[in-house]
PDB file of C-alpha atoms in Angstrom:
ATOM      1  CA  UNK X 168       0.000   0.000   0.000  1.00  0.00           C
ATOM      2  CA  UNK X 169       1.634   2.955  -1.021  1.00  0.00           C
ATOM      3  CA  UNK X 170       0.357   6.209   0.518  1.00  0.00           C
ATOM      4  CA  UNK X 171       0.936  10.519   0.416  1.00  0.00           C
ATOM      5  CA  UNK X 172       1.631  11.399   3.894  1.00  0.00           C
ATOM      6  CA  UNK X 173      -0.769  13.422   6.147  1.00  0.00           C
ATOM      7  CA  UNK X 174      -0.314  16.769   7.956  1.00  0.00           C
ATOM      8  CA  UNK X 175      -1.923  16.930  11.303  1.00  0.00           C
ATOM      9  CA  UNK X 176      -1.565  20.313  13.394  1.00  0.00           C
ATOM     10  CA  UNK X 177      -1.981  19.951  16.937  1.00  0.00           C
ATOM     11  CA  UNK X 178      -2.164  21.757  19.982  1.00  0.00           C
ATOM     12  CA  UNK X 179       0.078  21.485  22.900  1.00  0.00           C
ATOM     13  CA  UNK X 180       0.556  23.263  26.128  1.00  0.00           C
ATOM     14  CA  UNK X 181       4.236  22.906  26.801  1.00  0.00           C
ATOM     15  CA  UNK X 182       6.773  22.494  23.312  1.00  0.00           C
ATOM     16  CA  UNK X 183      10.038  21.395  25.613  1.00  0.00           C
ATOM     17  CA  UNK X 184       7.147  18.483  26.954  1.00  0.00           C
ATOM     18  CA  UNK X 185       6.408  17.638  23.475  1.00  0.00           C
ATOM     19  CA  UNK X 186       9.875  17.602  21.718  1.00  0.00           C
ATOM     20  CA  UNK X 187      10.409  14.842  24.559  1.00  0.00           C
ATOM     21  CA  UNK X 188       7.423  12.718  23.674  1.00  0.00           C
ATOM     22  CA  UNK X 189       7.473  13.087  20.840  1.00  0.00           C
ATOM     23  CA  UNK X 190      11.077  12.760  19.507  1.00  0.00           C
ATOM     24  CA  UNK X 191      12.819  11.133  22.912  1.00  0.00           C
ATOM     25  CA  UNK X 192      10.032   8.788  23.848  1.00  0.00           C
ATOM     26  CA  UNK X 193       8.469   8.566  20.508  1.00  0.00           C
ATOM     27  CA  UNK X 194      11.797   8.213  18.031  1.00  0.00           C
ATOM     28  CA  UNK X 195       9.650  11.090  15.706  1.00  0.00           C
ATOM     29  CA  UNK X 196      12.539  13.007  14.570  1.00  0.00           C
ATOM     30  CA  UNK X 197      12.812  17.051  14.782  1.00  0.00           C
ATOM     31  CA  UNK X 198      12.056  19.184  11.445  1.00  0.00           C
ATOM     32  CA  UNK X 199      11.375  22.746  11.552  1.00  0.00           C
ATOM     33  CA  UNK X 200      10.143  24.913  14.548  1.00  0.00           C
ATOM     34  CA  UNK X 201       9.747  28.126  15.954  1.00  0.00           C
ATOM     35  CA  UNK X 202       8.910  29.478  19.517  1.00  0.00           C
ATOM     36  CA  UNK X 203       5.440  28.461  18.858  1.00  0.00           C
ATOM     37  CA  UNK X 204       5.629  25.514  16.692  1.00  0.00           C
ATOM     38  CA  UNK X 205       7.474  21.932  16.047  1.00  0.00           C
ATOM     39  CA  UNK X 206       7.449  19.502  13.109  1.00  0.00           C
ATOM     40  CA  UNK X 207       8.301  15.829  13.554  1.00  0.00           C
ATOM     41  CA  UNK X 208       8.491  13.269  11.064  1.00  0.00           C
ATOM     42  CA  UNK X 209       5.417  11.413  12.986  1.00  0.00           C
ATOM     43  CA  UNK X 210       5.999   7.397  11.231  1.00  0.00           C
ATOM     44  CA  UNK X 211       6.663   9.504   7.604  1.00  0.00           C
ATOM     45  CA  UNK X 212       3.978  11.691   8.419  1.00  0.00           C
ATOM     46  CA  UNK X 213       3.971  15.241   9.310  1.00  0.00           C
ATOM     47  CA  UNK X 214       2.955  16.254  12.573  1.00  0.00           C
ATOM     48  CA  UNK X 215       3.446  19.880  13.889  1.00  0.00           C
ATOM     49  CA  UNK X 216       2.450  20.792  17.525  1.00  0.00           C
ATOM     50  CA  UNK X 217       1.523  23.822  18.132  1.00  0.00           C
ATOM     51  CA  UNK X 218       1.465  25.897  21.425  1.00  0.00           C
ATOM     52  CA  UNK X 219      -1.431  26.863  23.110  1.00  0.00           C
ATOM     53  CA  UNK X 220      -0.099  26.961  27.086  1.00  0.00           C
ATOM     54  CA  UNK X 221      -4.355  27.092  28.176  1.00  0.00           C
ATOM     55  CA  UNK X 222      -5.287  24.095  25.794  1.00  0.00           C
ATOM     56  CA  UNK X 223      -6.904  21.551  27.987  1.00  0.00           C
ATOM     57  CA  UNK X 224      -7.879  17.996  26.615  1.00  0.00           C
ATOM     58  CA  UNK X 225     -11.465  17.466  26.007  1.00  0.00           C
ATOM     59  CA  UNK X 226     -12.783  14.504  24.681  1.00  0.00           C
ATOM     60  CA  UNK X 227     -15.366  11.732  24.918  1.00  0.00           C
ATOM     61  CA  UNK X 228     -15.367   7.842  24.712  1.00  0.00           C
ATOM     62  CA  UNK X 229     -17.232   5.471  22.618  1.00  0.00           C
ATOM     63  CA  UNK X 230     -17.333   1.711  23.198  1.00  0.00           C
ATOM     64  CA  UNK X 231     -15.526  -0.382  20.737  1.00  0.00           C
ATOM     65  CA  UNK X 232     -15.199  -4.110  21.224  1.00  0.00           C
ATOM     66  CA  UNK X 233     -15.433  -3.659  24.728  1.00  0.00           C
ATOM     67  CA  UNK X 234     -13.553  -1.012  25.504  1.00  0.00           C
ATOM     68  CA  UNK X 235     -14.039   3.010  26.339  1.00  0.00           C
ATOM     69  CA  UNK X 236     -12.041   4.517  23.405  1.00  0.00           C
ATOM     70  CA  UNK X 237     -10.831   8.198  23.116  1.00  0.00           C
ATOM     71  CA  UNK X 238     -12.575  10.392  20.864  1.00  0.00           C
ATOM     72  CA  UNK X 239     -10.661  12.556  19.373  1.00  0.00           C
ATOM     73  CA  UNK X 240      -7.469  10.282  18.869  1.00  0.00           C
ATOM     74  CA  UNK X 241      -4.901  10.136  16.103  1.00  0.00           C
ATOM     75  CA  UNK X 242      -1.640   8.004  15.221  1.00  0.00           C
ATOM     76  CA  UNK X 243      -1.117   5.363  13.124  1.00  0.00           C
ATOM     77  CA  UNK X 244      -1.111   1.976  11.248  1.00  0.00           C
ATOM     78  CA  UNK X 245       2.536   0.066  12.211  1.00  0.00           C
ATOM     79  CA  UNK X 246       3.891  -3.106  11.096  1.00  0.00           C
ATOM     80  CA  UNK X 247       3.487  -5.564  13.662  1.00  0.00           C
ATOM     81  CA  UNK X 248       7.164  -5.187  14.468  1.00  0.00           C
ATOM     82  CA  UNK X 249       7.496  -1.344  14.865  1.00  0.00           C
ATOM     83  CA  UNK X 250       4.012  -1.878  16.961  1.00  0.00           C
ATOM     84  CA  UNK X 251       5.998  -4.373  19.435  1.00  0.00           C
ATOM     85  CA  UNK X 252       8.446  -2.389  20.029  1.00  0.00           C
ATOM     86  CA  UNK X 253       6.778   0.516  20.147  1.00  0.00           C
ATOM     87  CA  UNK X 254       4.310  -0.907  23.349  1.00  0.00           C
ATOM     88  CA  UNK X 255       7.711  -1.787  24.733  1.00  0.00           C
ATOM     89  CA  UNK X 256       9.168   1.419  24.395  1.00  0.00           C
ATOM     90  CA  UNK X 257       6.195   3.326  25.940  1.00  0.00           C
ATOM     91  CA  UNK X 258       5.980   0.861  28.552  1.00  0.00           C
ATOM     92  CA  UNK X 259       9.700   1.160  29.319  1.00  0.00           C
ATOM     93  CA  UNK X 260       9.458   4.917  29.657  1.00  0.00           C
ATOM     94  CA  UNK X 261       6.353   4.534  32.776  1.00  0.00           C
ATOM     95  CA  UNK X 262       3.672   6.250  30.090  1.00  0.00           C
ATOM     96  CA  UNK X 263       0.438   4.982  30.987  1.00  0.00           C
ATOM     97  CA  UNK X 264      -1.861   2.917  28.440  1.00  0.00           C
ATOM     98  CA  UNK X 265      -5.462   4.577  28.452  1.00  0.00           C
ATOM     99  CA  UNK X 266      -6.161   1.253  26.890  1.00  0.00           C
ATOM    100  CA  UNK X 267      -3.132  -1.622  27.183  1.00  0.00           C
ATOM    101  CA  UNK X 268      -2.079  -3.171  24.201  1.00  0.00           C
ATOM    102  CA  UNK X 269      -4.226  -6.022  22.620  1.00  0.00           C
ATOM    103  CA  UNK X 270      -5.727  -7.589  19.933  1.00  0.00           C
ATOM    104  CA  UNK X 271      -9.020  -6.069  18.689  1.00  0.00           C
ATOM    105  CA  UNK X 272     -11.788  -8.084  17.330  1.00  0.00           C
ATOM    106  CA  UNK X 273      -9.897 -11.226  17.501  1.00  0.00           C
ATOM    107  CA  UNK X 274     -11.063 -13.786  14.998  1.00  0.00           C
ATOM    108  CA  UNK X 275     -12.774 -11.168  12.850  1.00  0.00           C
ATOM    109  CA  UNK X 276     -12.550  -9.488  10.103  1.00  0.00           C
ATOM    110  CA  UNK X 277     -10.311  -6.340  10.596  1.00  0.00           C
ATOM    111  CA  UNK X 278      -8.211  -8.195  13.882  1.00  0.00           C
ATOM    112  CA  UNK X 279      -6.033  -5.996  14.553  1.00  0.00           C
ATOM    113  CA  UNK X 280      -3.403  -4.726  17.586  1.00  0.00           C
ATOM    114  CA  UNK X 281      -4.259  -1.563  19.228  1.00  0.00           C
ATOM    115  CA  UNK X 282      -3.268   0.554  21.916  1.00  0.00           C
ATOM    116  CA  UNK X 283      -3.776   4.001  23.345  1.00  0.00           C
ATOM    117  CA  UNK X 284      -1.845   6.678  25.189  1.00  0.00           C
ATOM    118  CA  UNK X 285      -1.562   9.957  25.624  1.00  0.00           C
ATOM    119  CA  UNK X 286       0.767  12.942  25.254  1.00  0.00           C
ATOM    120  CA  UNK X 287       1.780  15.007  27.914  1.00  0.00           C
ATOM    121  CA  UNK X 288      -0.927  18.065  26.382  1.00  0.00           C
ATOM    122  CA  UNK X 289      -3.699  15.058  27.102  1.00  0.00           C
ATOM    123  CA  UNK X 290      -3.971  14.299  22.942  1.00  0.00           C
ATOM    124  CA  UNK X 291      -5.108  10.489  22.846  1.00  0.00           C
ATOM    125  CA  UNK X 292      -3.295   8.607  20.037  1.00  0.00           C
ATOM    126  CA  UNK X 293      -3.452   5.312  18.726  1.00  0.00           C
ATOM    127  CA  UNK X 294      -1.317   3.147  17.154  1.00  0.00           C
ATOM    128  CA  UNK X 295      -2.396   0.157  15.436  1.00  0.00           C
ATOM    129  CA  UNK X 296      -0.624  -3.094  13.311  1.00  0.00           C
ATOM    130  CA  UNK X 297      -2.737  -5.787  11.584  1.00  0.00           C
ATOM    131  CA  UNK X 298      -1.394  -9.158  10.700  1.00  0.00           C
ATOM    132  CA  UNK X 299      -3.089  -8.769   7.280  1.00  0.00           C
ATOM    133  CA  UNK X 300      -3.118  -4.953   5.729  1.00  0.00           C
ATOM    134  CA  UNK X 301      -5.344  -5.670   3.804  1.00  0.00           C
ATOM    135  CA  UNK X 302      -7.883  -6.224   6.754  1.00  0.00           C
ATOM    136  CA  UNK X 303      -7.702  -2.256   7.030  1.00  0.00           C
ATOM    137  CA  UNK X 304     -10.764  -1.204   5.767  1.00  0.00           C
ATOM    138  CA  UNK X 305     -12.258  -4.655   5.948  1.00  0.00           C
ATOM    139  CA  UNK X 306     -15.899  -4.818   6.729  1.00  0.00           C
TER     140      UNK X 306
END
């Protein structure tokens, strides 16, 4: 599956906070910034967090397969590998999983690893792997 990357702009309270999540914990590397803005190559993708030092995280939850998930979220689709090591990593630096990785609709259609955290601005992502990509927008 060949893809264009995305741009996402984001809002973050603290830029020092999110250059370590995002590029220490993370591995997104640095691209352009200001006093009020960072890019990071976000998994090929470009991701720029922008500073808003009042944003506070709202969101909701919706049940999916049994669990409370965080609306809005972003992140991405992983090989199963980078996903791996990726729950390690997060693990390994104490963040905590809003929702621990596992394996989503197991059996079905669409199975697929998930897990959620979030960033230290309170932005839910997700980051997903399926054993079959082209389960991705199976229905």
């Amino acid at each position: 599956m060949s893809l264009r990357p995305f741009h996402l702009a984001f809002p973050v309270h603290d830029l020092a906070a999110a250059r370590h999540f995002y590029g220490d914990i993370l591995g997104c590397e640095e691209g352009r910034s200001s006093d009020h803005w960072v890019d990071f190559n976000f998994f090929g993708h470009q991701l720029v967090a922008h500073l808003d030092p009042a944003v506070r995280s709202v969101s909701t939850h919706n049940p999916v397969d049994g669990k409370d998930v965080p609306v809005p979220h972003f992140g991405v689709v992983l090989t199963m590998a980078q996903w791996e090591d990726l729950a390690k990593r997060v693990d390994a630096a104490g963040i905590e999983f809003g929702i621990a990785p596992h394996i989503r609709f197991k059996g079905e259609i669409g199975e697929q690893a998930t897990m959620f955290f979030y960033d230290p601005s309170g932005n839910a992502l997700e980051f997903k792997a399926f054993g079959d990509e082209a389960n991705l927008f199976a229905r």
